[in-house]
Short mmCIF file of C-alpha atoms and ligand atoms in Angstrom, two decimals:
data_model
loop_
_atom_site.label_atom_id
_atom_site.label_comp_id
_atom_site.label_asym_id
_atom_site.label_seq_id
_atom_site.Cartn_x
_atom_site.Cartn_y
_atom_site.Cartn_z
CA UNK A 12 -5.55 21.99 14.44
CA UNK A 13 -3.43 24.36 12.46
CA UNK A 14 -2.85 23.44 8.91
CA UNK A 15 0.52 23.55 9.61
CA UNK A 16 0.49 20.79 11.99
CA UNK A 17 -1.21 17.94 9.57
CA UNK A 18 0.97 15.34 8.36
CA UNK A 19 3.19 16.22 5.55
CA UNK A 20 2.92 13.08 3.22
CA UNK A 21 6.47 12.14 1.74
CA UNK A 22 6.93 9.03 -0.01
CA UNK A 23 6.95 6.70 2.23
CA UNK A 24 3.06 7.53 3.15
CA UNK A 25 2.67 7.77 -0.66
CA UNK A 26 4.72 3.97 -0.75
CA UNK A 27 1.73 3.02 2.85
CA UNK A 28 -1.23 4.28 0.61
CA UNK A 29 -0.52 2.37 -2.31
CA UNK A 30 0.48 -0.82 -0.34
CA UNK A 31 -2.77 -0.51 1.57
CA UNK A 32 -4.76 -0.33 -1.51
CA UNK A 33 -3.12 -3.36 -2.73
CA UNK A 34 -3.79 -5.15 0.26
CA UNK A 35 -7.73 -3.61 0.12
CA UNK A 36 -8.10 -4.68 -3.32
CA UNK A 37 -7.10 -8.05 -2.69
CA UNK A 38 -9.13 -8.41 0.13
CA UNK A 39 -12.09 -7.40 -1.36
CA UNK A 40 -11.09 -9.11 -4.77
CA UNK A 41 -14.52 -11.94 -4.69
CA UNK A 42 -16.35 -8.80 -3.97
CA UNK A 43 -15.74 -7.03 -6.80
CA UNK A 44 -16.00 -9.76 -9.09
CA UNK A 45 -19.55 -10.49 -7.57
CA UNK A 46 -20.31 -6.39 -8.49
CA UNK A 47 -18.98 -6.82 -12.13
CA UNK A 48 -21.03 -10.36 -12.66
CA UNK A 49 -24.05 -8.82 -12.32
CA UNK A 50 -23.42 -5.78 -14.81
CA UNK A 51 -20.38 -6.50 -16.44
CA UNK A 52 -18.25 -9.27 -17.18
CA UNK A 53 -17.14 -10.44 -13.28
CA UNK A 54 -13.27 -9.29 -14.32
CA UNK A 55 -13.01 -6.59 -12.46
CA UNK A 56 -12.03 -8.32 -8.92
CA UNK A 57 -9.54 -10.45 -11.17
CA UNK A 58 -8.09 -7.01 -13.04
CA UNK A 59 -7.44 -4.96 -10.34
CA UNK A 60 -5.79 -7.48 -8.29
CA UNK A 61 -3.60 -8.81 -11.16
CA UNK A 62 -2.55 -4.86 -11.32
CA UNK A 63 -1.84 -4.11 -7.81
CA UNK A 64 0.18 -7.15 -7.49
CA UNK A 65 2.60 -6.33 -10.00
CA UNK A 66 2.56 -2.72 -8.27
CA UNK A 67 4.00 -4.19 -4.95
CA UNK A 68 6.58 -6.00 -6.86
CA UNK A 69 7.80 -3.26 -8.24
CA UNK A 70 7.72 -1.35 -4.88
CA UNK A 71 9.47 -4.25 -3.95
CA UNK A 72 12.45 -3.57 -6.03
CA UNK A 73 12.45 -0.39 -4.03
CA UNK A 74 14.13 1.99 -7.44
CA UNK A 75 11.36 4.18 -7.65
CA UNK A 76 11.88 7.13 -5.04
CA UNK A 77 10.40 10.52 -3.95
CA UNK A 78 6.22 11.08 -4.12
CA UNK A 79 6.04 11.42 -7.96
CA UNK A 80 8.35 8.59 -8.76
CA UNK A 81 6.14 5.85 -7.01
CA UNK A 82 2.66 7.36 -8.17
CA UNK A 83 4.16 7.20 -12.01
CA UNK A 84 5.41 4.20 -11.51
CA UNK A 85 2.08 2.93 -10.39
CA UNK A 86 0.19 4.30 -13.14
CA UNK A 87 2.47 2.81 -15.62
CA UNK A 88 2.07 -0.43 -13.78
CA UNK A 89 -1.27 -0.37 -13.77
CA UNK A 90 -1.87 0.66 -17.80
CA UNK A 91 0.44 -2.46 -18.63
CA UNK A 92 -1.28 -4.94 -16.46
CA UNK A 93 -4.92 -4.13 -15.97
CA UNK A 94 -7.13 -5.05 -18.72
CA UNK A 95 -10.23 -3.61 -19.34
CA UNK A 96 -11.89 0.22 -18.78
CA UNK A 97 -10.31 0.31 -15.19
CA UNK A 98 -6.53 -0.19 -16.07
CA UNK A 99 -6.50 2.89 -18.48
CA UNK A 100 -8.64 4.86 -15.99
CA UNK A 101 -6.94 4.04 -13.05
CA UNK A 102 -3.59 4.25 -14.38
CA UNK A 103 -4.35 8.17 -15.84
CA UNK A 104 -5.20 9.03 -12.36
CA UNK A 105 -1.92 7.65 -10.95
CA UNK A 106 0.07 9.56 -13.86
CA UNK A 107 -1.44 12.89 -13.28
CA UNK A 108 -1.03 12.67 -9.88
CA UNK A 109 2.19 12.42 -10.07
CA UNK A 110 2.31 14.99 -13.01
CA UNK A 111 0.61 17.69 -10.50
CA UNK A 112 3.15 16.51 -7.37
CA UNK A 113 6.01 17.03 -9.69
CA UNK A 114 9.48 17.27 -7.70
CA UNK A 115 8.10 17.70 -4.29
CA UNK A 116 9.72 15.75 -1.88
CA UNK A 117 6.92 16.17 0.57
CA UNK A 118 3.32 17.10 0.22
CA UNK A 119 1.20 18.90 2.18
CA UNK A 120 -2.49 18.07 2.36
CA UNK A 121 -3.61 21.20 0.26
CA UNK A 122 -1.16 19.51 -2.97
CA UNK A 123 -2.15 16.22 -2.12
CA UNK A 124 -6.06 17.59 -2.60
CA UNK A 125 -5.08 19.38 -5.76
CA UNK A 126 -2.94 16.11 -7.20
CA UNK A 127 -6.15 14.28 -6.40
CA UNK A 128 -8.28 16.37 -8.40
CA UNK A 129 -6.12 16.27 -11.10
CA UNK A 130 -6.24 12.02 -10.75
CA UNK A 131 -10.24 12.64 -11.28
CA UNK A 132 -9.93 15.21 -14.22
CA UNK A 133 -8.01 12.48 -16.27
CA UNK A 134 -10.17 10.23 -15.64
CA UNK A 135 -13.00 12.42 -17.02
CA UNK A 136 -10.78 13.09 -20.04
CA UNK A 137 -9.99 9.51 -20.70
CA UNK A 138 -13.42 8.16 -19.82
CA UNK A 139 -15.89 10.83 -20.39
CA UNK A 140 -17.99 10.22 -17.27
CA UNK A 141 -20.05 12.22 -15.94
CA UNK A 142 -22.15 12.68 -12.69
CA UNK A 143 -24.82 9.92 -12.63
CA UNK A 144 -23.00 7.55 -15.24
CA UNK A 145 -22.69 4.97 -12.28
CA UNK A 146 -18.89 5.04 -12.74
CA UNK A 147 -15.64 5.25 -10.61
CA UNK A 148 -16.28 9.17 -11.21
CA UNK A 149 -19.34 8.84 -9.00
CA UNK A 150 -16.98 7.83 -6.31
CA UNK A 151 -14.21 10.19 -6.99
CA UNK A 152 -16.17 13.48 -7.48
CA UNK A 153 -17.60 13.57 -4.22
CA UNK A 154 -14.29 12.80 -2.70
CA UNK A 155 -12.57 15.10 -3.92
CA UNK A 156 -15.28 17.77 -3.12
CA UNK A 157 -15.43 16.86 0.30
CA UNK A 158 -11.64 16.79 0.88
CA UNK A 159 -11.37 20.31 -0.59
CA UNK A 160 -14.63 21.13 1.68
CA UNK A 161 -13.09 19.74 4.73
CA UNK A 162 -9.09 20.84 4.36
CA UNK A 163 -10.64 25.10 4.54
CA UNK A 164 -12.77 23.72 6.96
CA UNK A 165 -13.09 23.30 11.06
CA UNK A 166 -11.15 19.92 11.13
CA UNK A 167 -8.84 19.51 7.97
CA UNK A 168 -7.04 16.08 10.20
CA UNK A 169 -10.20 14.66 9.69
CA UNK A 170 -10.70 15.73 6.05
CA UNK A 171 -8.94 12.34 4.47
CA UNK A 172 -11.88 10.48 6.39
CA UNK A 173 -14.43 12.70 5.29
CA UNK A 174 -13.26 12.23 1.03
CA UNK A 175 -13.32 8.45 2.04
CA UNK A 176 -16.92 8.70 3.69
CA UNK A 177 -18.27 11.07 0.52
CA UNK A 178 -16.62 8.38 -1.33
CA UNK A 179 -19.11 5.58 0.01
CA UNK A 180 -21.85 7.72 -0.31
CA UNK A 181 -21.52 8.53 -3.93
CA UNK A 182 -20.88 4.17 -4.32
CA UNK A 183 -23.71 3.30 -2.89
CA UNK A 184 -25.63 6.51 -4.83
CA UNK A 185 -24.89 4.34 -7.88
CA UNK A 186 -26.64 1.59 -6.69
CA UNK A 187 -30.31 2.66 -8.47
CA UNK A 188 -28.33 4.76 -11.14
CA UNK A 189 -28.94 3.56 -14.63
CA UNK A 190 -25.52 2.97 -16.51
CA UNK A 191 -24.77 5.74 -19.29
CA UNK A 192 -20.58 4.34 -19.91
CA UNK A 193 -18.81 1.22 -19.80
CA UNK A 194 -19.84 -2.57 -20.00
CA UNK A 195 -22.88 -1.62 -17.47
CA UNK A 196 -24.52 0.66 -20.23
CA UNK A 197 -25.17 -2.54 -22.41
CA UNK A 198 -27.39 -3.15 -20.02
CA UNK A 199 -30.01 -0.33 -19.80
CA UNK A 200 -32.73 -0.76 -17.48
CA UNK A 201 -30.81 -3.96 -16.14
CA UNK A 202 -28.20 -2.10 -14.41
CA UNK A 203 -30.34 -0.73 -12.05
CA UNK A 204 -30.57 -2.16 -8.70
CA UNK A 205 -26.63 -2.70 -8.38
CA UNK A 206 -23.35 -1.26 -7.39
CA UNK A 207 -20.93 -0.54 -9.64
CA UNK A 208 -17.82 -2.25 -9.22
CA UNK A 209 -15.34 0.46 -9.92
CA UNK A 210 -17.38 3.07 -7.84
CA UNK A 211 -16.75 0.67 -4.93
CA UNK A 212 -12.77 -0.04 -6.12
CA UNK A 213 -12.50 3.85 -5.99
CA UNK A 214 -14.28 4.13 -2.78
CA UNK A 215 -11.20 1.49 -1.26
CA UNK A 216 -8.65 3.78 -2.51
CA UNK A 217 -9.72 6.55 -0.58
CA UNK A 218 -10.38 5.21 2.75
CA UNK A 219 -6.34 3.18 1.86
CA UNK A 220 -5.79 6.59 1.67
CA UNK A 221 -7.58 7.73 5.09
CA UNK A 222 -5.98 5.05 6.78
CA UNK A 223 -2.30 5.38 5.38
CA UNK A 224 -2.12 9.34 5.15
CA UNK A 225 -3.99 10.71 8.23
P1 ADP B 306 -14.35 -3.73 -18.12
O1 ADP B 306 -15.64 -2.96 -17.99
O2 ADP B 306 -13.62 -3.40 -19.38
O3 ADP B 306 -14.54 -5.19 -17.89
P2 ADP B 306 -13.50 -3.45 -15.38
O4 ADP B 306 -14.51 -4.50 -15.08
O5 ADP B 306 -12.14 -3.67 -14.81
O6 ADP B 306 -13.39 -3.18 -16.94
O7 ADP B 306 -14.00 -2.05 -14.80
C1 ADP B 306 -15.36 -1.68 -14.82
C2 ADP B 306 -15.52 -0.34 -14.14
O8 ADP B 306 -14.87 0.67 -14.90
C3 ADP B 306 -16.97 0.12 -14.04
O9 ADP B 306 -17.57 -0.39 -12.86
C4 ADP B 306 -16.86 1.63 -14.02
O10 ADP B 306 -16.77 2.14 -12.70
C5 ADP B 306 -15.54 1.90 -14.70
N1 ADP B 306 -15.74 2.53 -16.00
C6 ADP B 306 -16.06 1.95 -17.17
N2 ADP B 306 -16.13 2.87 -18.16
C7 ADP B 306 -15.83 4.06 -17.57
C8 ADP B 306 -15.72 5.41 -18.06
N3 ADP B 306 -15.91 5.70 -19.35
N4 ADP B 306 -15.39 6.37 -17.17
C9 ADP B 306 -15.19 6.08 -15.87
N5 ADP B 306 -15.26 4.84 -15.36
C10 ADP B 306 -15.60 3.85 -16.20
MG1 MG B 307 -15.39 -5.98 -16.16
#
């Protein structure tokens, strides 16, 4: 398939991803409390959730419009609402996203990879992570990697899929990682064995995203 002919995103597929990783979050909400109980302090299930809920009300209001618009206003959303490392995080990648979208109306899959990247570099300058942390990052780096890899590659309609299935690798990677940031790193030694729960909240924004965008 011709690059041309993948699916420009405009904001209502922006408005679909978001929604859908509201309603992943949520549904995996007892999950990710169970991942940050056994190396942090089991709020991370509760945090997100609180955060994305207060994101589809304000979609609900329906005043944000264009691409940029509802990624900002996500971000912002999510800073106010989320406590802990993940709303700050979280809510940096949402803002510069929309930062690198800017006044596009729609976005081809080549911006969308770049605005991406630029969602993962502030997290790295908020956060500090690096590779092999066990962090989000560990999620998100190989994502973005693979999207890039896959969009100059021989099936860029499949390359949303393949960021969300590099995204699952690099969670369950962290699984005998030993912690280096974050509540986890209290834990030394302890933390191996387990998944990190924002690795794993990462990993259900990109497949929202493989689902909603392809
Ligand atoms: P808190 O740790 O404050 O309770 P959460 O439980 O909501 O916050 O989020 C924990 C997740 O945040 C971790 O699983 C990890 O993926 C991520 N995290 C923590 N610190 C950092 C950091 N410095 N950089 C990137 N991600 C981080
Ligand atoms: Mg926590």
């Amino acid at each position: 398939m011709a690059a041309e002919e993948l699916a420009a995103i405009d904001a209502a597929a922006i408005e679909r991803w978001i929604r859908a990783f509201a309603a992943a979050i949520a549904e995996h909400e007892q999950e990710l409390t169970r991942l940050d109980s056994a190396i942090g302090d089991a709020d991370h299930g509760a945090n997100m959730n609180r955060g994305l809920k207060a994101v589809l009300a304000k979609l609900d209001e329906g005043s944000a419009t264009g691409p940029a618009a509802l990624l900002k206003q996500t971000g912002m959303t999510l800073v106010s609402t989320v406590g802990g490392a993940s709303g700050p995080l979280y809510g940096t990648f949402f803002l510069r996203m929309a930062t690198a979208i800017g006044d596009a109306e729609t976005v081809d899959q080549k911006l969308f990879a770049a605005a991406l990247r630029a969602g993962v570099d502030g997290v790295v300058a908020r956060g500090k992570a690096e590779a092999g942390d066990k962090t989000m990052y560990d999620a998100l780096a190989p994502a973005v990697d693979a999207l890039d890899a896959a969009l100059g590659g021989e099936n860029p309609a499949g390359a949303l899929q393949a960021a969300a299935d590099a995204a699952a690798a690099g969670r369950d990677a962290t699984i005998p990682m030993l912690a280096r940031k974050g509540r986890a790193s209290y834990l030394g030694e302890r933390s191996i064995g387990h998944q990190d729960p924002g690795a794993t909240s990462a990993t259900l924004l990109l497949q929202a995203a493989a689902d909603a965008l392809a």
